[in-house]
Every structure is written in structure tokens, then in C-alpha cells.
JSON list of C-alpha atoms in Angstrom, two decimals:
[
{"chain": "A", "resi": 1, "resn": "MET", "atom": "CA", "xyz": [14.58, -2.61, 23.18]},
{"chain": "A", "resi": 2, "resn": "MET", "atom": "CA", "xyz": [13.78, -1.45, 19.64]},
{"chain": "A", "resi": 3, "resn": "SER", "atom": "CA", "xyz": [11.07, -3.33, 17.82]},
{"chain": "A", "resi": 4, "resn": "SER", "atom": "CA", "xyz": [11.71, -4.39, 14.18]},
{"chain": "A", "resi": 5, "resn": "ASN", "atom": "CA", "xyz": [9.38, -3.63, 11.34]},
{"chain": "A", "resi": 6, "resn": "THR", "atom": "CA", "xyz": [10.59, -6.65, 9.39]},
{"chain": "A", "resi": 7, "resn": "SER", "atom": "CA", "xyz": [7.76, -8.80, 7.90]},
{"chain": "A", "resi": 8, "resn": "ARG", "atom": "CA", "xyz": [5.07, -6.48, 9.68]},
{"chain": "A", "resi": 9, "resn": "PRO", "atom": "CA", "xyz": [2.28, -4.97, 7.52]},
{"chain": "A", "resi": 10, "resn": "ALA", "atom": "CA", "xyz": [2.08, -1.14, 7.62]},
{"chain": "A", "resi": 11, "resn": "ARG", "atom": "CA", "xyz": [-1.33, 0.62, 7.91]},
{"chain": "A", "resi": 12, "resn": "LEU", "atom": "CA", "xyz": [-1.32, 3.67, 5.58]},
{"chain": "A", "resi": 13, "resn": "HIS", "atom": "CA", "xyz": [-3.71, 6.52, 4.70]},
{"chain": "A", "resi": 14, "resn": "TYR", "atom": "CA", "xyz": [-3.46, 7.02, 0.86]},
{"chain": "A", "resi": 15, "resn": "MET", "atom": "CA", "xyz": [-3.58, 10.51, -0.43]},
{"chain": "A", "resi": 16, "resn": "ALA", "atom": "CA", "xyz": [-3.25, 11.92, -4.02]},
{"chain": "A", "resi": 17, "resn": "ASN", "atom": "CA", "xyz": [0.36, 12.52, -3.87]},
{"chain": "A", "resi": 18, "resn": "GLY", "atom": "CA", "xyz": [1.61, 10.19, -1.26]},
{"chain": "A", "resi": 19, "resn": "PHE", "atom": "CA", "xyz": [0.64, 8.24, 1.74]},
{"chain": "A", "resi": 20, "resn": "ARG", "atom": "CA", "xyz": [0.80, 8.74, 5.64]},
{"chain": "A", "resi": 21, "resn": "VAL", "atom": "CA", "xyz": [1.88, 5.82, 7.84]},
{"chain": "A", "resi": 22, "resn": "LEU", "atom": "CA", "xyz": [-0.71, 5.08, 10.51]},
{"chain": "A", "resi": 23, "resn": "THR", "atom": "CA", "xyz": [0.97, 2.04, 11.92]},
{"chain": "A", "resi": 24, "resn": "SER", "atom": "CA", "xyz": [4.66, 1.39, 11.26]},
{"chain": "A", "resi": 25, "resn": "GLY", "atom": "CA", "xyz": [5.63, -1.66, 9.16]},
{"chain": "A", "resi": 26, "resn": "ASP", "atom": "CA", "xyz": [7.91, -2.61, 6.18]},
{"chain": "A", "resi": 27, "resn": "HIS", "atom": "CA", "xyz": [5.27, -3.56, 3.53]},
{"chain": "A", "resi": 28, "resn": "VAL", "atom": "CA", "xyz": [1.46, -3.44, 2.44]},
{"chain": "A", "resi": 29, "resn": "VAL", "atom": "CA", "xyz": [-0.41, -6.18, 0.69]},
{"chain": "A", "resi": 30, "resn": "CYS", "atom": "CA", "xyz": [-1.71, -5.67, -2.83]},
{"chain": "A", "resi": 31, "resn": "ALA", "atom": "CA", "xyz": [-5.58, -5.48, -2.65]},
{"chain": "A", "resi": 32, "resn": "SER", "atom": "CA", "xyz": [-5.66, -7.57, -5.90]},
{"chain": "A", "resi": 33, "resn": "SER", "atom": "CA", "xyz": [-2.79, -10.11, -5.90]},
{"chain": "A", "resi": 34, "resn": "GLY", "atom": "CA", "xyz": [-2.01, -10.45, -2.26]},
{"chain": "A", "resi": 35, "resn": "ALA", "atom": "CA", "xyz": [1.68, -9.75, -3.00]},
{"chain": "A", "resi": 36, "resn": "LYS", "atom": "CA", "xyz": [3.86, -7.98, -0.36]},
{"chain": "A", "resi": 37, "resn": "ILE", "atom": "CA", "xyz": [4.85, -4.49, -1.57]},
{"chain": "A", "resi": 38, "resn": "PRO", "atom": "CA", "xyz": [7.70, -3.08, 0.36]},
{"chain": "A", "resi": 39, "resn": "LEU", "atom": "CA", "xyz": [6.94, 0.61, 1.30]},
{"chain": "A", "resi": 40, "resn": "ASP", "atom": "CA", "xyz": [9.88, 1.94, -0.67]},
{"chain": "A", "resi": 41, "resn": "ALA", "atom": "CA", "xyz": [8.60, 0.31, -3.82]},
{"chain": "A", "resi": 42, "resn": "LEU", "atom": "CA", "xyz": [4.84, 1.38, -3.39]},
{"chain": "A", "resi": 43, "resn": "ARG", "atom": "CA", "xyz": [3.95, 3.41, -6.45]},
{"chain": "A", "resi": 44, "resn": "TYR", "atom": "CA", "xyz": [0.18, 2.54, -7.12]},
{"chain": "A", "resi": 45, "resn": "TRP", "atom": "CA", "xyz": [-2.88, 2.91, -4.78]},
{"chain": "A", "resi": 46, "resn": "SER", "atom": "CA", "xyz": [-6.47, 4.11, -4.94]},
{"chain": "A", "resi": 47, "resn": "VAL", "atom": "CA", "xyz": [-7.30, 7.09, -2.73]},
{"chain": "A", "resi": 48, "resn": "ALA", "atom": "CA", "xyz": [-11.14, 6.45, -3.06]},
{"chain": "A", "resi": 49, "resn": "HIS", "atom": "CA", "xyz": [-10.76, 2.86, -1.97]},
{"chain": "A", "resi": 50, "resn": "GLN", "atom": "CA", "xyz": [-7.77, 3.14, 0.27]},
{"chain": "A", "resi": 51, "resn": "GLU", "atom": "CA", "xyz": [-5.96, 0.16, -1.47]},
{"chain": "A", "resi": 52, "resn": "ALA", "atom": "CA", "xyz": [-2.34, -0.68, -2.65]},
{"chain": "A", "resi": 53, "resn": "TYR", "atom": "CA", "xyz": [-1.53, -2.38, -5.92]},
{"chain": "A", "resi": 54, "resn": "ALA", "atom": "CA", "xyz": [1.60, -4.15, -6.81]},
{"chain": "A", "resi": 55, "resn": "SER", "atom": "CA", "xyz": [1.84, -2.84, -10.42]},
{"chain": "A", "resi": 56, "resn": "ALA", "atom": "CA", "xyz": [0.32, -0.36, -12.92]},
{"chain": "A", "resi": 57, "resn": "GLU", "atom": "CA", "xyz": [-1.36, -3.24, -14.76]},
{"chain": "A", "resi": 58, "resn": "ILE", "atom": "CA", "xyz": [-3.05, -4.49, -11.56]},
{"chain": "A", "resi": 59, "resn": "ALA", "atom": "CA", "xyz": [-4.24, -0.99, -10.58]},
{"chain": "A", "resi": 60, "resn": "THR", "atom": "CA", "xyz": [-5.59, -0.49, -14.08]},
{"chain": "A", "resi": 61, "resn": "GLU", "atom": "CA", "xyz": [-7.50, -3.91, -13.92]},
{"chain": "A", "resi": 62, "resn": "ALA", "atom": "CA", "xyz": [-8.83, -3.15, -10.41]},
{"chain": "A", "resi": 63, "resn": "MET", "atom": "CA", "xyz": [-10.18, 0.36, -11.50]},
{"chain": "A", "resi": 64, "resn": "ALA", "atom": "CA", "xyz": [-11.68, -0.94, -14.69]},
{"chain": "A", "resi": 65, "resn": "GLY", "atom": "CA", "xyz": [-13.55, -3.63, -12.84]},
{"chain": "A", "resi": 66, "resn": "ARG", "atom": "CA", "xyz": [-15.42, -1.18, -10.68]}
]
């Protein structure tokens, strides 16, 4: 029986030009807003903090606040 990744968070390792899937899933959670981000829509993350962000605005705010 094949397992489904639906509604299951993935665990990723974020790198400068992409990410590597450590645990399969269909989304990650935004570190600031808590929104679910489908992996195919993930565009913003922090390599240093290993966090995902739902939008450019949220990523900018998170980086400015540090």
C-alpha cells in the first residue's frame, strides 16, 4: 500500500539555490505566519535559520527583525 503525502508536512534542508527533502510531505509551514506552503509554491526561505516563508514580504520582515 502506498502512503499519501496529503496534508503531511515535509522536513527540508534549505540551501542557497534550492532545498533537499529530508522527510516527504506536501507542504511546509511558514515560520512567521504559520500558513501551509505547498512545496511546489515554496520560493522564500532562510538558509541560516532553516525556515520557510510564505511570501517575499514575510521573508523581508523576518530578516529585518533579526
